[in-house]
Amino acid sequence: MGPSADASAKAAPRTVAIVPHTHWDREWYAPFQAFRLRLVDLLDEFLPRLEADPAYARFMLDGQMAVIDDYLAVRPEAEPALRRLAASGRLAVGPWYILMDEFLVSGETIIRNLQAGLERAAAFGGAMPVGYLPDMFGHIAQMPQILALGGFGHTVVWRGVPSAVDKTAFWWTALDGSTVRAEYLWVGYSNGASIPDDAKALLRRVQIHEAELGDALPPDAGLLWMNGTDHQVPQPWLGRVVAEANAIQDDYRMELTSLAEYLAAAPTEGLPSWTGELRSGARANLLMGVASNRVDVKQSAAITERTLERQAEPLSALFLPPHAYPGALLRLAWLEVIRNSAHDSICACSVDEVGAAVMHRFDEAYGLADGLRRRAERALAESIADPGQVIVNPSAAARSGLVQVIVAGDGAVPGSQLLRAYPATTVEVVGVGGEVGALLGQLSERGIRMGSSLEGIDLEDTHAEVRITFRTGAGHRHRSAAEAARFEATMAEIWAVAGSRKDDRVVLRAQRQASQVLLVRARDVPGFGWAQWSAAALDVQPVSAGDTGMDNGLMRVEVDPSTGTFSISGLAGLDLLVDDGDHGDTYNYSPPAGDVVVKEPTSVGIEVKEKGPLRARLQVVRTFEWPERIVNGRRVGNRVVEVTTDLELQAGERLMRITTSFDNPSRDHRLRAWFPLPEPATTSRAECAFGIVERGRDAEGGIHEYGLPTFPSRRFVSAG
């Protein structure tokens, strides 16, 4: 007898693709070293078991090579085992070096992160061919292009996917048209965490999750079961329980697999499409407040990235000989920046010890980058035969703008603005030979700092005394190797003479010529190039400053003495400071029940700091009374705070620079600067990594998180 009609109509079992993994935050609610101790314990126990148990067929180390490097720094002897497991396909590594935040670091940092991950994974047989992005707080619009250029056709995402995407997979397209298939972790990377040591219990959980997904799961799709969560220890019974679950039913075919194997056979027909960034809180918290918390961390990131990308690397490539290119030192600096790009690090949503560690790593990276920039500039200076001032442009486009120079003399210089003047002077100190070090210190205390401004040394050694004359010039100059050697030899002789005449009279005289620190306008300096500067009349209309305003012919800025806000060419109310309560954490803004909003200062002071003709500056000091903290849902207490805002307008620019600073005396609050637009706007456009994103006035939220219509940007926002 043949099979019954019911039996023949029975659907094929749904594949349940079980991907064992752990999600490893390098630092978060505990400092890095605390998490490393746990990482070492986890891998010490698990690696031998994985090698010995073929039933435990696959494991994913969270898509980031930092996990391996952090472990091998303590267990270097484990590298052969890691290589064997990765090369055989049982251990999936890479492709990222670290799981970064995409909005709070530069596009270049994202690229370097991927490059570093791929390079390191190559030593272990190659990276997982999946752009794994499981826990980023949203995704940039150009990520599909980055992945496509890296050779990836698949990515995996969770946070940020909008409600318009109604399936567990979709086609994700970048601004340039590049498209990848995105597997959407509907409820996160932990849907299969902590599998029970019981086959029937496992089946119940799978059934419940299938029902939870409902129509979001395409009929012909497998069920992706991510067996892991934050810092989860691998479960030794996994292989056995999966085999038992397969043996007792035929509705599901469960298999231990990898993301790459699952995605290679995943359905591609009938999937929704989405173009651009993913910044929705519809189904998962986007954690929108991380873009503006811990401003010191964000500032350090920007300064360090800019110094590396726009100064240290290009200037070293341009001005150093090939054999002197500091590739190893630049890699060290980039490694610290990449490590800091981790989402819980750069987002500054971790404990204070982590914030301090992030700042230290940025300091280390910046120190390397800034030192390498200076070396490249010295190399350029030494290569220039003609005397005089040289202006260097480290950007790609030709530029004109203000620079600061130091010139000899005290006469007026055409087309300049005097910042400081140092008259010619002679300073003399007297002691004995044994005190020559202290005497040099006395010269420094009296304003004679020789350094690279030293132009000559005269040594007179007579029977009665030793007379040493230092001649200093205007500002700093780069010495040739021969000049530096001569100065070092002369200084060595001075110390030798002083040492032999330690009880005899020594006279140190410093002769400083007159000099001036000037602002001048450099004109049309070529991109990645340089130009000689010479004094010339100002080629643009000068800027001037009065008691409350500045004007350069292109813009008129006027400060309101009652509010401290300012107007630009008639548009008033700019830079209104608004302080209100925030009862949330470093992830999200949360207004208190009893809020107090402070907009009006108790006093405003305006001072002209520079009057022009090249640069004008007004300093606005606003005094506020801000509540001190939130108690029982209400803002209480008052603290007096001075907020200092420097407004700067330069000649020839349709641009105003604003710097605001204050010592923060209050807790549980947020401070915003409001800028009214010239006309109502329904959209804004902002630069993000490698693209300009257009956004509406609303942000999509969900049951877990309100949609907060504030957005991150890189260099500019345009609206109205």
Short mmCIF file of N, CA, C and O in Angstrom, two decimals, residues 659-709:
data_model
loop_
_atom_site.label_atom_id
_atom_site.label_comp_id
_atom_site.label_asym_id
_atom_site.label_seq_id
_atom_site.Cartn_x
_atom_site.Cartn_y
_atom_site.Cartn_z
N THR A 659 33.16 78.36 19.98
CA THR A 659 33.70 77.44 20.99
C THR A 659 33.02 77.75 22.32
O THR A 659 33.07 78.89 22.79
N THR A 660 32.39 76.74 22.90
CA THR A 660 31.70 76.91 24.18
C THR A 660 32.31 75.99 25.22
O THR A 660 32.59 74.82 24.94
N SER A 661 32.53 76.52 26.41
CA SER A 661 33.12 75.72 27.48
C SER A 661 32.52 76.13 28.82
O SER A 661 32.10 77.27 29.00
N PHE A 662 32.49 75.17 29.74
CA PHE A 662 32.03 75.45 31.10
C PHE A 662 32.44 74.30 32.00
O PHE A 662 32.68 73.19 31.53
N ASP A 663 32.56 74.56 33.27
CA ASP A 663 32.74 73.52 34.27
C ASP A 663 31.35 73.07 34.71
O ASP A 663 30.53 73.88 35.15
N ASN A 664 31.09 71.76 34.58
CA ASN A 664 29.75 71.24 34.80
C ASN A 664 29.52 70.96 36.29
O ASN A 664 30.11 70.03 36.84
N PRO A 665 28.67 71.72 36.96
CA PRO A 665 28.45 71.51 38.39
C PRO A 665 27.24 70.64 38.71
O PRO A 665 26.96 70.38 39.88
N SER A 666 26.48 70.24 37.70
CA SER A 666 25.19 69.60 37.93
C SER A 666 25.19 68.16 37.45
O SER A 666 25.99 67.77 36.60
N ARG A 667 24.26 67.40 38.00
CA ARG A 667 24.03 66.03 37.59
C ARG A 667 22.66 65.94 36.91
O ARG A 667 21.86 66.86 36.98
N ASP A 668 22.42 64.81 36.27
CA ASP A 668 21.07 64.47 35.82
C ASP A 668 20.47 65.55 34.90
O ASP A 668 19.33 65.96 35.07
N HIS A 669 21.25 66.02 33.93
CA HIS A 669 20.72 67.05 33.04
C HIS A 669 21.36 66.93 31.68
O HIS A 669 22.32 66.19 31.47
N ARG A 670 20.80 67.67 30.74
CA ARG A 670 21.39 67.79 29.41
C ARG A 670 21.40 69.27 29.03
O ARG A 670 20.52 70.04 29.43
N LEU A 671 22.37 69.67 28.24
CA LEU A 671 22.47 71.04 27.76
C LEU A 671 22.49 71.01 26.24
O LEU A 671 23.29 70.29 25.64
N ARG A 672 21.60 71.79 25.63
CA ARG A 672 21.51 71.84 24.17
C ARG A 672 21.69 73.27 23.70
O ARG A 672 21.36 74.23 24.41
N ALA A 673 22.25 73.42 22.50
CA ALA A 673 22.35 74.72 21.84
C ALA A 673 21.36 74.74 20.69
O ALA A 673 21.39 73.87 19.82
N TRP A 674 20.46 75.71 20.69
CA TRP A 674 19.41 75.81 19.69
C TRP A 674 19.78 76.86 18.64
O TRP A 674 20.21 77.97 18.98
N PHE A 675 19.57 76.51 17.37
CA PHE A 675 19.83 77.42 16.27
C PHE A 675 18.60 77.47 15.37
O PHE A 675 18.35 76.53 14.61
N PRO A 676 17.80 78.50 15.44
CA PRO A 676 16.63 78.59 14.56
C PRO A 676 17.06 78.68 13.10
O PRO A 676 18.12 79.22 12.77
N LEU A 677 16.24 78.12 12.22
CA LEU A 677 16.56 78.07 10.80
C LEU A 677 15.99 79.30 10.09
O LEU A 677 15.03 79.91 10.54
N PRO A 678 16.56 79.65 8.93
CA PRO A 678 16.05 80.79 8.18
C PRO A 678 14.62 80.59 7.70
O PRO A 678 13.87 81.54 7.53
N GLU A 679 14.25 79.33 7.48
CA GLU A 679 12.89 79.01 7.06
C GLU A 679 12.57 77.60 7.52
O GLU A 679 13.48 76.82 7.80
N PRO A 680 11.29 77.25 7.63
CA PRO A 680 10.94 75.89 8.10
C PRO A 680 11.54 74.82 7.20
O PRO A 680 11.66 74.99 5.99
N ALA A 681 11.91 73.71 7.82
CA ALA A 681 12.51 72.60 7.08
C ALA A 681 11.78 71.32 7.41
O ALA A 681 11.40 71.07 8.55
N THR A 682 11.57 70.51 6.40
CA THR A 682 10.97 69.19 6.62
C THR A 682 12.02 68.10 6.63
O THR A 682 11.75 66.99 7.06
N THR A 683 13.23 68.42 6.12
CA THR A 683 14.30 67.44 6.09
C THR A 683 15.61 68.12 6.47
O THR A 683 15.72 69.35 6.46
N SER A 684 16.59 67.31 6.78
CA SER A 684 17.96 67.78 6.98
C SER A 684 18.89 66.84 6.23
O SER A 684 18.54 65.69 5.96
N ARG A 685 20.04 67.36 5.88
CA ARG A 685 21.05 66.55 5.20
C ARG A 685 22.32 66.65 6.01
O ARG A 685 22.73 67.73 6.43
N ALA A 686 22.96 65.50 6.25
CA ALA A 686 24.15 65.47 7.10
C ALA A 686 25.18 64.54 6.50
O ALA A 686 24.84 63.51 5.88
N GLU A 687 26.43 64.89 6.69
CA GLU A 687 27.50 64.00 6.27
C GLU A 687 27.69 62.90 7.31
O GLU A 687 27.80 63.19 8.51
N CYS A 688 27.71 61.67 6.85
CA CYS A 688 28.14 60.53 7.64
C CYS A 688 29.29 59.87 6.88
O CYS A 688 29.83 60.45 5.94
N ALA A 689 29.69 58.69 7.27
CA ALA A 689 30.85 58.07 6.64
C ALA A 689 30.62 57.86 5.15
O ALA A 689 29.72 57.10 4.76
N PHE A 690 31.38 58.53 4.32
CA PHE A 690 31.39 58.35 2.86
C PHE A 690 30.06 58.68 2.20
O PHE A 690 29.79 58.19 1.11
N GLY A 691 29.24 59.50 2.82
CA GLY A 691 27.97 59.81 2.18
C GLY A 691 27.21 60.91 2.89
O GLY A 691 27.49 61.25 4.04
N ILE A 692 26.25 61.49 2.18
CA ILE A 692 25.36 62.51 2.73
C ILE A 692 23.98 61.89 2.87
O ILE A 692 23.41 61.37 1.90
N VAL A 693 23.43 61.94 4.06
CA VAL A 693 22.18 61.26 4.38
C VAL A 693 21.09 62.31 4.57
O VAL A 693 21.28 63.30 5.28
N GLU A 694 19.94 62.08 3.94
CA GLU A 694 18.79 62.96 4.13
C GLU A 694 17.82 62.31 5.09
O GLU A 694 17.47 61.14 4.95
N ARG A 695 17.38 63.10 6.08
CA ARG A 695 16.49 62.58 7.13
C ARG A 695 15.29 63.50 7.30
O ARG A 695 15.37 64.71 7.08
N GLY A 696 14.20 62.92 7.75
CA GLY A 696 13.02 63.70 8.07
C GLY A 696 13.08 64.26 9.47
O GLY A 696 14.09 64.17 10.17
N ARG A 697 11.97 64.85 9.89
CA ARG A 697 11.93 65.49 11.22
C ARG A 697 11.54 64.52 12.32
O ARG A 697 11.55 64.89 13.50
N ASP A 698 11.21 63.30 11.97
CA ASP A 698 10.80 62.30 12.96
C ASP A 698 11.76 61.13 12.96
O ASP A 698 12.44 60.86 11.96
N ALA A 699 11.82 60.45 14.08
CA ALA A 699 12.61 59.23 14.19
C ALA A 699 11.69 58.11 14.68
O ALA A 699 10.83 58.33 15.54
N GLU A 700 11.87 56.93 14.12
CA GLU A 700 10.99 55.82 14.47
C GLU A 700 11.44 55.20 15.79
O GLU A 700 12.60 54.86 15.97
N GLY A 701 10.49 55.09 16.72
CA GLY A 701 10.74 54.40 17.97
C GLY A 701 9.95 53.12 18.03
O GLY A 701 9.42 52.63 17.02
N GLY A 702 9.88 52.56 19.22
CA GLY A 702 9.16 51.31 19.40
C GLY A 702 8.67 51.19 20.82
O GLY A 702 8.68 52.16 21.58
N ILE A 703 8.26 49.98 21.20
CA ILE A 703 7.70 49.80 22.54
C ILE A 703 8.77 49.93 23.62
O ILE A 703 8.45 50.15 24.79
N HIS A 704 10.04 49.81 23.24
CA HIS A 704 11.11 49.87 24.23
C HIS A 704 11.80 51.22 24.29
O HIS A 704 12.52 51.51 25.24
N GLU A 705 11.57 52.06 23.27
CA GLU A 705 12.37 53.28 23.14
C GLU A 705 11.61 54.31 22.32
O GLU A 705 11.12 54.00 21.23
N TYR A 706 11.50 55.53 22.85
CA TYR A 706 10.90 56.60 22.08
C TYR A 706 11.82 56.98 20.91
O TYR A 706 13.04 56.94 21.03
N GLY A 707 11.21 57.37 19.79
CA GLY A 707 11.99 57.87 18.68
C GLY A 707 12.47 59.28 18.97
O GLY A 707 11.66 60.20 19.13
N LEU A 708 13.77 59.47 19.08
CA LEU A 708 14.35 60.77 19.42
C LEU A 708 14.85 61.41 18.13
O LEU A 708 15.80 60.92 17.52
N PRO A 709 14.24 62.51 17.69
CA PRO A 709 14.61 63.09 16.38
C PRO A 709 15.87 63.94 16.45
O PRO A 709 15.90 65.09 16.04
#
